CSV table of C-alpha atoms and ligand atoms in Angstrom, one decimal:
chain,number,residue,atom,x,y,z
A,5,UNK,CA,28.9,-4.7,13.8
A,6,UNK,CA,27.0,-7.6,15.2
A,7,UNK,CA,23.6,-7.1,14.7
A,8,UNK,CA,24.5,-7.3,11.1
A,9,UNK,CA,26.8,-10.8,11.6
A,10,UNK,CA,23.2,-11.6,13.0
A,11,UNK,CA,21.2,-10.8,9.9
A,12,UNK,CA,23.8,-12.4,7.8
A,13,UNK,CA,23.4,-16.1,10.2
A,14,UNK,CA,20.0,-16.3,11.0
A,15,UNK,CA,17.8,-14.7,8.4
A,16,UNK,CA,16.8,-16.3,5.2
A,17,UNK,CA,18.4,-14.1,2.2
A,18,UNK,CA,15.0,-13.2,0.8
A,19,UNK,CA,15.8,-9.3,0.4
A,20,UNK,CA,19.0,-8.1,0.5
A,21,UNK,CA,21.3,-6.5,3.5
A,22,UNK,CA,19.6,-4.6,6.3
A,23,UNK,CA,20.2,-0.8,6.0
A,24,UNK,CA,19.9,0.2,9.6
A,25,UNK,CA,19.0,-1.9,13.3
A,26,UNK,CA,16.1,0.4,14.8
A,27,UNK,CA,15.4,0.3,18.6
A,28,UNK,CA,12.6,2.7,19.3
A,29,UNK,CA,10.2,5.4,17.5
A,30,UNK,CA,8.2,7.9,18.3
A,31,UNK,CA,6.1,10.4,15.9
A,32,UNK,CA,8.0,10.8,13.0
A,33,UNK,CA,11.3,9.8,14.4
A,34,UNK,CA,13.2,6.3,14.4
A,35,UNK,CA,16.3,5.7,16.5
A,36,UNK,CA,19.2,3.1,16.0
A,37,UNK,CA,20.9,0.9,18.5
A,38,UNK,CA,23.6,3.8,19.3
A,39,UNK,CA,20.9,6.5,19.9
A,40,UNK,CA,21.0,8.6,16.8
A,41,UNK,CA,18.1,10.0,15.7
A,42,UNK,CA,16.6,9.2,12.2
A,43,UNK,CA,13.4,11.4,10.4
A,44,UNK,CA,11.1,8.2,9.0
A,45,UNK,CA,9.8,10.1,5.6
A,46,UNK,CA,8.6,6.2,4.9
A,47,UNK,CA,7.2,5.4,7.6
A,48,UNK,CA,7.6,1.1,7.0
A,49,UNK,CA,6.4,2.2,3.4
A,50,UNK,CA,3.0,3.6,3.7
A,51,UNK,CA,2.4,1.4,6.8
A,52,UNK,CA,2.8,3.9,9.9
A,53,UNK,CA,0.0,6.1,9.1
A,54,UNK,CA,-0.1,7.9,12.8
A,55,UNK,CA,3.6,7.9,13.5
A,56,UNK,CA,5.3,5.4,15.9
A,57,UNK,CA,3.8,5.0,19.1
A,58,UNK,CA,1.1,7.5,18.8
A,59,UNK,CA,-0.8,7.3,21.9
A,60,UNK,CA,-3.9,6.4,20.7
A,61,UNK,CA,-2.5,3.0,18.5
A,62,UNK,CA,-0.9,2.1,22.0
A,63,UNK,CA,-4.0,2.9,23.9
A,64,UNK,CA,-6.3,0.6,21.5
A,65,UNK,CA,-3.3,-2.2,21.7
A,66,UNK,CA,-2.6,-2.5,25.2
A,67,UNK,CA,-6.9,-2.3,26.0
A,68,UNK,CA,-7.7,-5.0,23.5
A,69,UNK,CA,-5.4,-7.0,24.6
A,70,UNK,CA,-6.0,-6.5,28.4
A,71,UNK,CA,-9.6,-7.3,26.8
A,72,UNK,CA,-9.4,-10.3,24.3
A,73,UNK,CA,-7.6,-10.8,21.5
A,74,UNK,CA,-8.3,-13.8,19.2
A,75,UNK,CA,-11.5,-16.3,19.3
A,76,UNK,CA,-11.4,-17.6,15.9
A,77,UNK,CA,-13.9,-17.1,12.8
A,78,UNK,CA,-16.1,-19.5,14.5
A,79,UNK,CA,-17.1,-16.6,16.6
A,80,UNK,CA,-17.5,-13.1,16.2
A,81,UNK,CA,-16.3,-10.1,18.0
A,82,UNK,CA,-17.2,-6.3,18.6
A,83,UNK,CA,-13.9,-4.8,17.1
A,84,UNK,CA,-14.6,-6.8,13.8
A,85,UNK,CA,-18.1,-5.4,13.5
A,86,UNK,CA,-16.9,-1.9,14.3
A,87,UNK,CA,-14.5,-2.1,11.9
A,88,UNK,CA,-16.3,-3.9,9.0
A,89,UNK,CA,-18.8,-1.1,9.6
A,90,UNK,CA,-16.3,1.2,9.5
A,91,UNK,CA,-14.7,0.0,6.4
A,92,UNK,CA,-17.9,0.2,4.5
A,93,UNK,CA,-19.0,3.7,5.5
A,94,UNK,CA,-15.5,5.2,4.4
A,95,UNK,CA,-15.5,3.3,0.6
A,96,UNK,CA,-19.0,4.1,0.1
A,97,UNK,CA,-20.5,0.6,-0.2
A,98,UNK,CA,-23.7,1.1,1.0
A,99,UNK,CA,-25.7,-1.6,2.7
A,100,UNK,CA,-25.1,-3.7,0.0
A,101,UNK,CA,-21.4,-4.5,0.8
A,102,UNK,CA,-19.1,-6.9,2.9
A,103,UNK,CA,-15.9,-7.1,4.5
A,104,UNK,CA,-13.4,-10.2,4.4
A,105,UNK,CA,-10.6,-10.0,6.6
A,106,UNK,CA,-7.1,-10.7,6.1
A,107,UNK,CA,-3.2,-10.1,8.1
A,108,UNK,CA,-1.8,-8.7,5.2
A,109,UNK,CA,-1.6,-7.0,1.8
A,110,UNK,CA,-1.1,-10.6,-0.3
A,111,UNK,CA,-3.6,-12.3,1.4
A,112,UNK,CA,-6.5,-9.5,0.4
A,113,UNK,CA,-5.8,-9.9,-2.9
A,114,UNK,CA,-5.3,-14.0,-3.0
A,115,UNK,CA,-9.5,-13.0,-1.5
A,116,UNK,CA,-10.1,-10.6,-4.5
A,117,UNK,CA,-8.1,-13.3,-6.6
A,118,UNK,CA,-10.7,-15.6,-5.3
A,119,UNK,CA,-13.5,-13.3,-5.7
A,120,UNK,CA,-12.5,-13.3,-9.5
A,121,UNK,CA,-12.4,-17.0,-10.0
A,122,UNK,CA,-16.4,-17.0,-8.1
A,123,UNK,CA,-17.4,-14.6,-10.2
A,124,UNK,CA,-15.9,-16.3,-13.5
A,125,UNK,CA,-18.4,-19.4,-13.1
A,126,UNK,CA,-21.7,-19.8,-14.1
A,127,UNK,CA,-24.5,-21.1,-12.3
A,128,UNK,CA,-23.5,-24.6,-13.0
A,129,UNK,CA,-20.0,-24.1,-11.8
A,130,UNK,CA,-18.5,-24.2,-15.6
A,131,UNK,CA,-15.7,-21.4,-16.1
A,132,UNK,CA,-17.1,-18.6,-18.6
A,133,UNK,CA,-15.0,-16.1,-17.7
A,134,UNK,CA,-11.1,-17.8,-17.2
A,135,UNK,CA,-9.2,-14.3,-18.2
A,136,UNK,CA,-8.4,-11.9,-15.3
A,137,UNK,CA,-6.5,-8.3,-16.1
A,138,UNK,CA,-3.2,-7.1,-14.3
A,139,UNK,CA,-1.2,-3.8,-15.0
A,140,UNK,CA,2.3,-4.4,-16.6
A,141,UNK,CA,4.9,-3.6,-13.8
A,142,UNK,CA,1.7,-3.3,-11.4
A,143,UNK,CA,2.7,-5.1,-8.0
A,144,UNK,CA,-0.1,-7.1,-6.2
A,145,UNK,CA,2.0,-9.4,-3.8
A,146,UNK,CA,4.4,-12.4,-3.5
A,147,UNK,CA,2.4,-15.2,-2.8
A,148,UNK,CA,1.8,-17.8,-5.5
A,149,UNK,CA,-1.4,-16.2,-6.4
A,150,UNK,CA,-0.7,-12.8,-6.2
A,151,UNK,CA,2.1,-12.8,-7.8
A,152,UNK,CA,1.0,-14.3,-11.0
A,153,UNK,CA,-1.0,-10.8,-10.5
A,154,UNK,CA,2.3,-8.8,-10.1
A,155,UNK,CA,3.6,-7.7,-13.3
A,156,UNK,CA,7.0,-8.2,-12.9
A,157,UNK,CA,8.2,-10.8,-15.1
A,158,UNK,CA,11.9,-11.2,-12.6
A,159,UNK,CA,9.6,-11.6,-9.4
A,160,UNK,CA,7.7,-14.3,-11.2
A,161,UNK,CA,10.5,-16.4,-13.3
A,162,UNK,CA,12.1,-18.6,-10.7
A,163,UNK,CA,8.8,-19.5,-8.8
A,164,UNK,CA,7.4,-20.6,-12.6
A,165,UNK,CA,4.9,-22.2,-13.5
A,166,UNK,CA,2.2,-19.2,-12.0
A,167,UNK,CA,-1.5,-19.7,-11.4
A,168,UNK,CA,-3.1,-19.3,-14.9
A,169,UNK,CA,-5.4,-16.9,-16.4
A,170,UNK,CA,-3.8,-13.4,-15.8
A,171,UNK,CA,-2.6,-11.5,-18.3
A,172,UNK,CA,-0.8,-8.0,-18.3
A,173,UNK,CA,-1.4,-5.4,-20.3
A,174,UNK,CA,-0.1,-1.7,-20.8
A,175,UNK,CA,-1.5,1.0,-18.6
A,176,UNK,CA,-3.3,2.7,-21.3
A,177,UNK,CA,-6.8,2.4,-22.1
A,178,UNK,CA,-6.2,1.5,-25.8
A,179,UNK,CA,-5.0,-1.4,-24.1
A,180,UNK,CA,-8.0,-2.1,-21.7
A,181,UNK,CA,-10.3,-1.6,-24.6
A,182,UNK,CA,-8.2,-4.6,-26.9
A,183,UNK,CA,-7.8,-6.5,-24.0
A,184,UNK,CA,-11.6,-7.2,-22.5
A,185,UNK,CA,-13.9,-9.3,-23.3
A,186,UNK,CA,-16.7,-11.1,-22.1
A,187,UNK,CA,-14.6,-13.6,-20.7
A,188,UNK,CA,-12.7,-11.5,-18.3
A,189,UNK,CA,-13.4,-12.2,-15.1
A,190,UNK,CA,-12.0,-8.7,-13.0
A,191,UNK,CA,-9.7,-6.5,-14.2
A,192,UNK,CA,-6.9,-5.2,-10.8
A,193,UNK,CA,-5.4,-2.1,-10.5
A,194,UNK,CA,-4.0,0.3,-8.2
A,195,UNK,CA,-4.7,3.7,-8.3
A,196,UNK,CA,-1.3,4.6,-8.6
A,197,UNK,CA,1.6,2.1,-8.8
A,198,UNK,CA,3.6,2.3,-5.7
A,199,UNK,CA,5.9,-0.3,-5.9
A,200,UNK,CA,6.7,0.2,-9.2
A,201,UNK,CA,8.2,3.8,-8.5
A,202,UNK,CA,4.8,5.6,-7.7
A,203,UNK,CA,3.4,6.1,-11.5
A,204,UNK,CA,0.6,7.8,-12.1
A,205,UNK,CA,-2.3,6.2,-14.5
A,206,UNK,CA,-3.0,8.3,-17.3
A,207,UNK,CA,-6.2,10.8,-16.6
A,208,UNK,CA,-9.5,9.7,-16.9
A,209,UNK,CA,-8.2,5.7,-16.7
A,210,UNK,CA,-10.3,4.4,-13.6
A,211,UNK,CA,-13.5,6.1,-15.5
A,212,UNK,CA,-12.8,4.1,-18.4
A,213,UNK,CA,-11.8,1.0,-16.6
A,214,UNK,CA,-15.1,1.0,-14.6
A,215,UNK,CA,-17.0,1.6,-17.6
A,216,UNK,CA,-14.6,-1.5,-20.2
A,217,UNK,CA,-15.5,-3.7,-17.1
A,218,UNK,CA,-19.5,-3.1,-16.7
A,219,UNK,CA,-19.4,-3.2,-20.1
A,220,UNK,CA,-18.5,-6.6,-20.4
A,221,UNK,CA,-19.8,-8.0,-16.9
A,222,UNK,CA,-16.0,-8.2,-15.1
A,223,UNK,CA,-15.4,-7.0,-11.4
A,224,UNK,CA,-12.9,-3.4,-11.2
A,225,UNK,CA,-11.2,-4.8,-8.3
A,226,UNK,CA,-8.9,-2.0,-7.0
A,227,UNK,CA,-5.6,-2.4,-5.1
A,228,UNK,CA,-5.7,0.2,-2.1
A,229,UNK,CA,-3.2,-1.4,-0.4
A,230,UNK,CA,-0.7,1.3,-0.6
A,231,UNK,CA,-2.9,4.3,-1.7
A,232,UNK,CA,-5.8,3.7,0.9
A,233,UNK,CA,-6.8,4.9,4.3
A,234,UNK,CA,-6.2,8.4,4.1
A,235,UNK,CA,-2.7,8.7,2.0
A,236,UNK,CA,-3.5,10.4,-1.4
A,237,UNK,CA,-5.9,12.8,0.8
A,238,UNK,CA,-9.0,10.7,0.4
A,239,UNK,CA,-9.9,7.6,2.1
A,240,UNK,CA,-9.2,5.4,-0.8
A,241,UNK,CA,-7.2,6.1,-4.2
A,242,UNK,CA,-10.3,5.1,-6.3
A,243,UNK,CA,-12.7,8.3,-4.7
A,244,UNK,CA,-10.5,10.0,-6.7
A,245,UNK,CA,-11.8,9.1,-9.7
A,246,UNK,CA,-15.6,9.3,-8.8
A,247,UNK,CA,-16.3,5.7,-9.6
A,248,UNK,CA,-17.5,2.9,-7.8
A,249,UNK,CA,-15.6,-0.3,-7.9
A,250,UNK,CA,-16.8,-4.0,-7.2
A,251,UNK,CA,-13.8,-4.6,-4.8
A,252,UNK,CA,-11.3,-2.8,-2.9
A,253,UNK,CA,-8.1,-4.3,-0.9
A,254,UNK,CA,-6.4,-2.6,1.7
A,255,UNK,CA,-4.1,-3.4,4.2
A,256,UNK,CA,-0.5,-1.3,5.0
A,257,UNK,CA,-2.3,1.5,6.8
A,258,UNK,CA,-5.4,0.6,7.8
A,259,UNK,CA,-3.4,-0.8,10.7
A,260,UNK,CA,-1.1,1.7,11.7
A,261,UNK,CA,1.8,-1.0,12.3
A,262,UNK,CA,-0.1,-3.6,13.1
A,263,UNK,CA,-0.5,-6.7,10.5
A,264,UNK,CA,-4.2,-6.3,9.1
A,265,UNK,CA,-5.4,-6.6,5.5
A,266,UNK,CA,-8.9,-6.4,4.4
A,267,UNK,CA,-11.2,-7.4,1.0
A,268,UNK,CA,-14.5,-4.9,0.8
A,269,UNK,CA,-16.5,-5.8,-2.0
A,270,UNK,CA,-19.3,-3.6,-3.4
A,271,UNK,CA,-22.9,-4.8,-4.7
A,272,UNK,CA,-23.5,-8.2,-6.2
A,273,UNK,CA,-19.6,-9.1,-5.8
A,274,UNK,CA,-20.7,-9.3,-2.2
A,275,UNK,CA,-23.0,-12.9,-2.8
A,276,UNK,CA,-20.0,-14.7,-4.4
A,277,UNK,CA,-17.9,-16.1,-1.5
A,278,UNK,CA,-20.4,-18.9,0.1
A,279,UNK,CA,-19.8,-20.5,3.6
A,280,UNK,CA,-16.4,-22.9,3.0
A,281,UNK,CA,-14.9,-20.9,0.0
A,282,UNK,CA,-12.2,-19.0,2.3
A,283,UNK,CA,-10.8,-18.4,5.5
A,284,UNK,CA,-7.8,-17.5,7.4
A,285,UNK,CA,-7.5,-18.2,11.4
A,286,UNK,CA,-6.0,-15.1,12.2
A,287,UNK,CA,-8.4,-12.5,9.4
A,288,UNK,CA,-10.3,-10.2,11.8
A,289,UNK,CA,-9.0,-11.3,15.4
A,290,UNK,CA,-10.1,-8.8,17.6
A,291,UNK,CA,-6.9,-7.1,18.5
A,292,UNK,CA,-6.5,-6.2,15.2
A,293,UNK,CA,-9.0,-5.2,14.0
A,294,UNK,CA,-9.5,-2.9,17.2
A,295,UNK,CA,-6.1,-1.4,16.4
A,296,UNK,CA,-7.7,-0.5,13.1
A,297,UNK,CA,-10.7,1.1,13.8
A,298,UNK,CA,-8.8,3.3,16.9
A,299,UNK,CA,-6.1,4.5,13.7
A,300,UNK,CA,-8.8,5.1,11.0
A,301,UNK,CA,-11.1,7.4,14.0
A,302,UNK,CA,-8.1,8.9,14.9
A,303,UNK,CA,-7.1,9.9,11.1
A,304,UNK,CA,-10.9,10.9,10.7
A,305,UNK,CA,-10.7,12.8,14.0
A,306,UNK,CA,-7.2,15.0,13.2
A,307,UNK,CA,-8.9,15.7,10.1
A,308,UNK,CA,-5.5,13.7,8.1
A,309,UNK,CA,-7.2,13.6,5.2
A,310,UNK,CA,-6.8,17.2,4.4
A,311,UNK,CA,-3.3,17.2,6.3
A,312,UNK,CA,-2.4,14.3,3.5
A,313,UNK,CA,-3.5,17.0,0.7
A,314,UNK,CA,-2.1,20.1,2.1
A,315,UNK,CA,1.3,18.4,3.4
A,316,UNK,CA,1.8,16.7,0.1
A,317,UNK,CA,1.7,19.6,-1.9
A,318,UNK,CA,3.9,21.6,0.9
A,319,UNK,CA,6.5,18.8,0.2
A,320,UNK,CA,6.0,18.8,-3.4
A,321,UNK,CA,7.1,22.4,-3.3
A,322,UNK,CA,10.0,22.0,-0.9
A,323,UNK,CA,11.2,19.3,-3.7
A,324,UNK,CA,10.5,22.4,-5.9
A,325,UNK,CA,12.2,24.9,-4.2
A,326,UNK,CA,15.5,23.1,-3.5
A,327,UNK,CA,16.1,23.0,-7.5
A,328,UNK,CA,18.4,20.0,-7.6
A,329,UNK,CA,19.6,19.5,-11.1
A,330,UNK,CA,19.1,15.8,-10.3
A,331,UNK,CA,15.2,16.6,-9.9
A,332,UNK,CA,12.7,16.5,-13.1
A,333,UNK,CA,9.7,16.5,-10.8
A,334,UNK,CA,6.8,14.5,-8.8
A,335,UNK,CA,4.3,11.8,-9.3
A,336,UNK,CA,1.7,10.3,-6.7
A,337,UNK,CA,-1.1,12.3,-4.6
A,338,UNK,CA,-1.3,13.6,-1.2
A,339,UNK,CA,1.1,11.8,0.8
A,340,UNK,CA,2.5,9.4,-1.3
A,341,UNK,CA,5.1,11.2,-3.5
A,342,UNK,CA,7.5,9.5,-6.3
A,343,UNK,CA,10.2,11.8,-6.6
A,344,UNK,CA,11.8,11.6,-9.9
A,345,UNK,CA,15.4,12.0,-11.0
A,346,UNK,CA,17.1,12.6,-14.0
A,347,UNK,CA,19.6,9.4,-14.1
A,348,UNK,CA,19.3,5.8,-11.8
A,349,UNK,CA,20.6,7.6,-8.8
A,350,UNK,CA,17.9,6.8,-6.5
A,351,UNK,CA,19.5,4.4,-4.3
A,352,UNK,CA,22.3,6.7,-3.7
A,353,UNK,CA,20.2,9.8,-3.2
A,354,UNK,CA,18.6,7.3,-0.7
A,355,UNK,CA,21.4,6.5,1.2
A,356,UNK,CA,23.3,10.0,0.9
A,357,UNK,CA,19.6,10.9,2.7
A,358,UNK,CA,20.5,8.5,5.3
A,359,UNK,CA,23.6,9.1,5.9
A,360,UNK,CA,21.7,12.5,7.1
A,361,UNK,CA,19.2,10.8,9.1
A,362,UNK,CA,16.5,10.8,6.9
A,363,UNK,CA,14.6,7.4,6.1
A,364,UNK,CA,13.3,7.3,2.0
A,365,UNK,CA,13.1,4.8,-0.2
A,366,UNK,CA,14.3,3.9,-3.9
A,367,UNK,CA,11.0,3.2,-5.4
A,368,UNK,CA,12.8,2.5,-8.7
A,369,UNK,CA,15.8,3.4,-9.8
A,370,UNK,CA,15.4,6.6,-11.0
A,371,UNK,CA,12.3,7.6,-8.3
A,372,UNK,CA,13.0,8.2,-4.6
A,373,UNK,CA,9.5,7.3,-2.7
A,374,UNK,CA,8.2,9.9,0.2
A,375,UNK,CA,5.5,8.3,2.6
A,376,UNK,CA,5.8,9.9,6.0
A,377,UNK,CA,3.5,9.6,8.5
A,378,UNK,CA,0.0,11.7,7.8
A,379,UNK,CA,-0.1,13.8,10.9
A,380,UNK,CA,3.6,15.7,10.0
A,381,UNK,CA,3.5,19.2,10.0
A,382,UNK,CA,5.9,22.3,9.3
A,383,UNK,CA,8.9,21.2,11.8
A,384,UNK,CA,9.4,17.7,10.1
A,385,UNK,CA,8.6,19.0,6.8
A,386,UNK,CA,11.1,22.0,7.1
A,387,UNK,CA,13.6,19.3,8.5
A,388,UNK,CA,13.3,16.9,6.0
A,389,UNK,CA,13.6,19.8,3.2
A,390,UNK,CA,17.0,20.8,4.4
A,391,UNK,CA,18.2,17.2,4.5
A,392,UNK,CA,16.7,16.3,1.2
A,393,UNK,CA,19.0,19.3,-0.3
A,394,UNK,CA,21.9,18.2,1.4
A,395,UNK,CA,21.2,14.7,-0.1
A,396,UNK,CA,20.8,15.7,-3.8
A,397,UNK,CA,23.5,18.0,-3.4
A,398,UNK,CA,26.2,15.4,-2.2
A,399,UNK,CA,24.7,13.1,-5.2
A,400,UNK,CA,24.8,15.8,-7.7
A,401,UNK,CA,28.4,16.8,-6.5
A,402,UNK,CA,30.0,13.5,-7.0
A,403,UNK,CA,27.9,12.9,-10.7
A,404,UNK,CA,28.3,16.4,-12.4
A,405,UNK,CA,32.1,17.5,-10.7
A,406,UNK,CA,32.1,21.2,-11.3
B,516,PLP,C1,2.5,-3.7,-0.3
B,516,PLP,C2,1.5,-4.0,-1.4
B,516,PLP,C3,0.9,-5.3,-1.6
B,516,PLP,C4,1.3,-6.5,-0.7
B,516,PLP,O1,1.1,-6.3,0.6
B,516,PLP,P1,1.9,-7.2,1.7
B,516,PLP,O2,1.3,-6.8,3.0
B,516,PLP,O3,3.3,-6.9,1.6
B,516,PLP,O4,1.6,-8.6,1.3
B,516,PLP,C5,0.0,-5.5,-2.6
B,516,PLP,N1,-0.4,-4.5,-3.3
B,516,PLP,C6,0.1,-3.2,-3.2
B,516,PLP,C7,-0.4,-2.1,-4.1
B,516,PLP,C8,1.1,-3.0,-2.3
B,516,PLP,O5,1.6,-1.7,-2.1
């Protein structure tokens, strides 16, 4: 197969082989180079929150750019207002809250990162507050900042020595409570860890993480990245929870598919960054940024929130209903849905699925991830219940013979 002699030549080995070649999507749907037909329950993992090629995420690319695309942070442009605006009015900032823009999920949090180390110095510019708080197995990007925030000691051992001052901790919060300190500077979480395997924190943990952190004067800077814009049924993971936080990241799909990330910090976290602390050329170009604000109206308009909800839980039953012996149950909210087996079968379960036409991921090894787009309804839900079964059932077959 060539496309794959292609991979193998001219792509840097930095994940492993490519499990399909897609040509062309549309809704819910993906389709290979020899025209079969594929059901995207991932949808580029958590990224396509409309579907491929919904007509409004066309409509807003193809006017932007007939419009004008990119000036430069030198200048400022209508889209990036809009959506600044936008961003604050759906996390519940207030007046008293700003927007940094980024292209991606990594470079929001090297800004929160940032944010942290701002916030960790006094008025004379001495560091008081050096420590900053990471989840153990918690995933916050690859770059050499973020990842010193990822918590996953193989990510992190060959690009050694990591930016210093994080630690990880358990995600209990027994271990919070031992952990902080006045010299913590923030304290990042996500609401629920997606990348490793979509784990749930225990009940009641954000409260008591916003209320360790005031305590002791450190920033709750919360990780969005895969739970925000719409996914878990509210706009962001943390609302939730009830709390307020002093940062939020959030990237994957606040841009439908198109390459956007985004910082929004809440009260007094929104004076630390000074003219000539950060910058990025491409953060907030107008095409963007347009893309996102035409995605996040349309999610407000369709009323996806509640779709995320209701279609969660109607999967969550379908997982239910098919009874797989391989099946102990499901973690996550709304859309985003860990399903977890009895044994490390997850990557075959995900290719048996395939195999079918239907696009999941291994999230770990034992839990296969669900993150379709949030406008499905009963026809791809129905669909993707019937090839699930078949999935689990050819997996089950080959691990317990009869
Ligand atoms: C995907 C993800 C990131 C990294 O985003 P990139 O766009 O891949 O850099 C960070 N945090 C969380 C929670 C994520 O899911």
């Amino acid at each position: 197969m060539t496309w794959r002699e292609d991979v193998e030549r001219d792509l840097i080995r930095n994940v492993g082989p490519r499990m399909e070649l897609f040509v062309r999507g549309e809704g819910a749907y993906l389709w290979d180079g020899d025209g079969r037909r594929y059901l995207d329950f991932l949808a580029g993992i958590a990224v396509n929150s409309l579907g491929h090629a919904h007509p409004v995420f066309v409509e807003a690319i193809s006017r932007q750019a007939a419009t004008l695309s990119h000036v430069s942070n030198y200048f400022a442009t209508p889209p990036q207002l809009e959506l600044a605006a936008t961003l604050k009015r759906l996390a519940g900032t207030g007046d008293h809250g700003r927007v940094y823009f980024a292209n991606s999920g990594a470079e929001a949090n090297e800004a929160a990162f940032k944010l942290a180390r701002l916030h960790g110095l006094e008025s004379g510019g001495a560091v008081v507050r050096p420590r900053i708080l990471a989840l153990s197995g918690a995933f916050h990007g690859r770059t050499m900042g973020t990842l010193a925030l990822t918590g996953k000691p193989a990510m992190q051992e060959p690009f050694a020595p990591m930016t210093p001052g994080v630690e990880h901790i358990d995600s209990t919060v027994e271990a919070l409570e031992a952990a902080m300190d006045d010299r913590v500077a923030a304290f990042f979480v996500e609401p629920i860890k997606g990348e490793a395997g979509v784990i749930d924190l225990p009940d009641g943990y954000l409260q008591a993480a916003r209320e360790l952190t005031s305590r002791h004067g450190a920033l709750l800077v919360v990780d969005e990245i895969q739970t925000g814009a719409g996914r878990t049924g509210d706009w962001f993971g943390f609302q939730h929870a009830g709390i307020v936080p002093d940062a939020i990241t959030v990237a994957k799909g606040i841009g439908g598919g198109f390459p956007i990330g985004a910082l929004v910090t809440f009260g007094d976290a929104s004076d630390l960054f000074y003219p000539g602390t950060h910058g990025s050329t491409f953060g907030g170009n107008a095409l963007g940024a347009a893309v996102a604000v035409a995605v996040l109206g349309e999610i407000e308009r369709a009323g996806l929130l509640e779709n995320a909800s209701e279609r969660g839980q109607q999967i969550r039953e379908a997982v239910a209903t098919i009874g797989s012996p391989l099946v102990t149950g499901c973690t996550g909210r709304g859309l985003l849905i860990g399903v977890r087996l009895t044994a490390p079968l997850a990557g075959k379960v995900v290719a048996a699925a395939q195999e079918r036409g239907l696009i999941v991921n291994a999230a770990n090894d034992a839990t296969v991830r669900i993150a379709p787009p949030l406008n499905i309804g009963d026809v791809e839900i129905d669909e993707f219940a019937r090839l699930f079964a078949d999935a689990l059932a050819s997996v089950s077959s080959l691990e317990v013979p009869a």
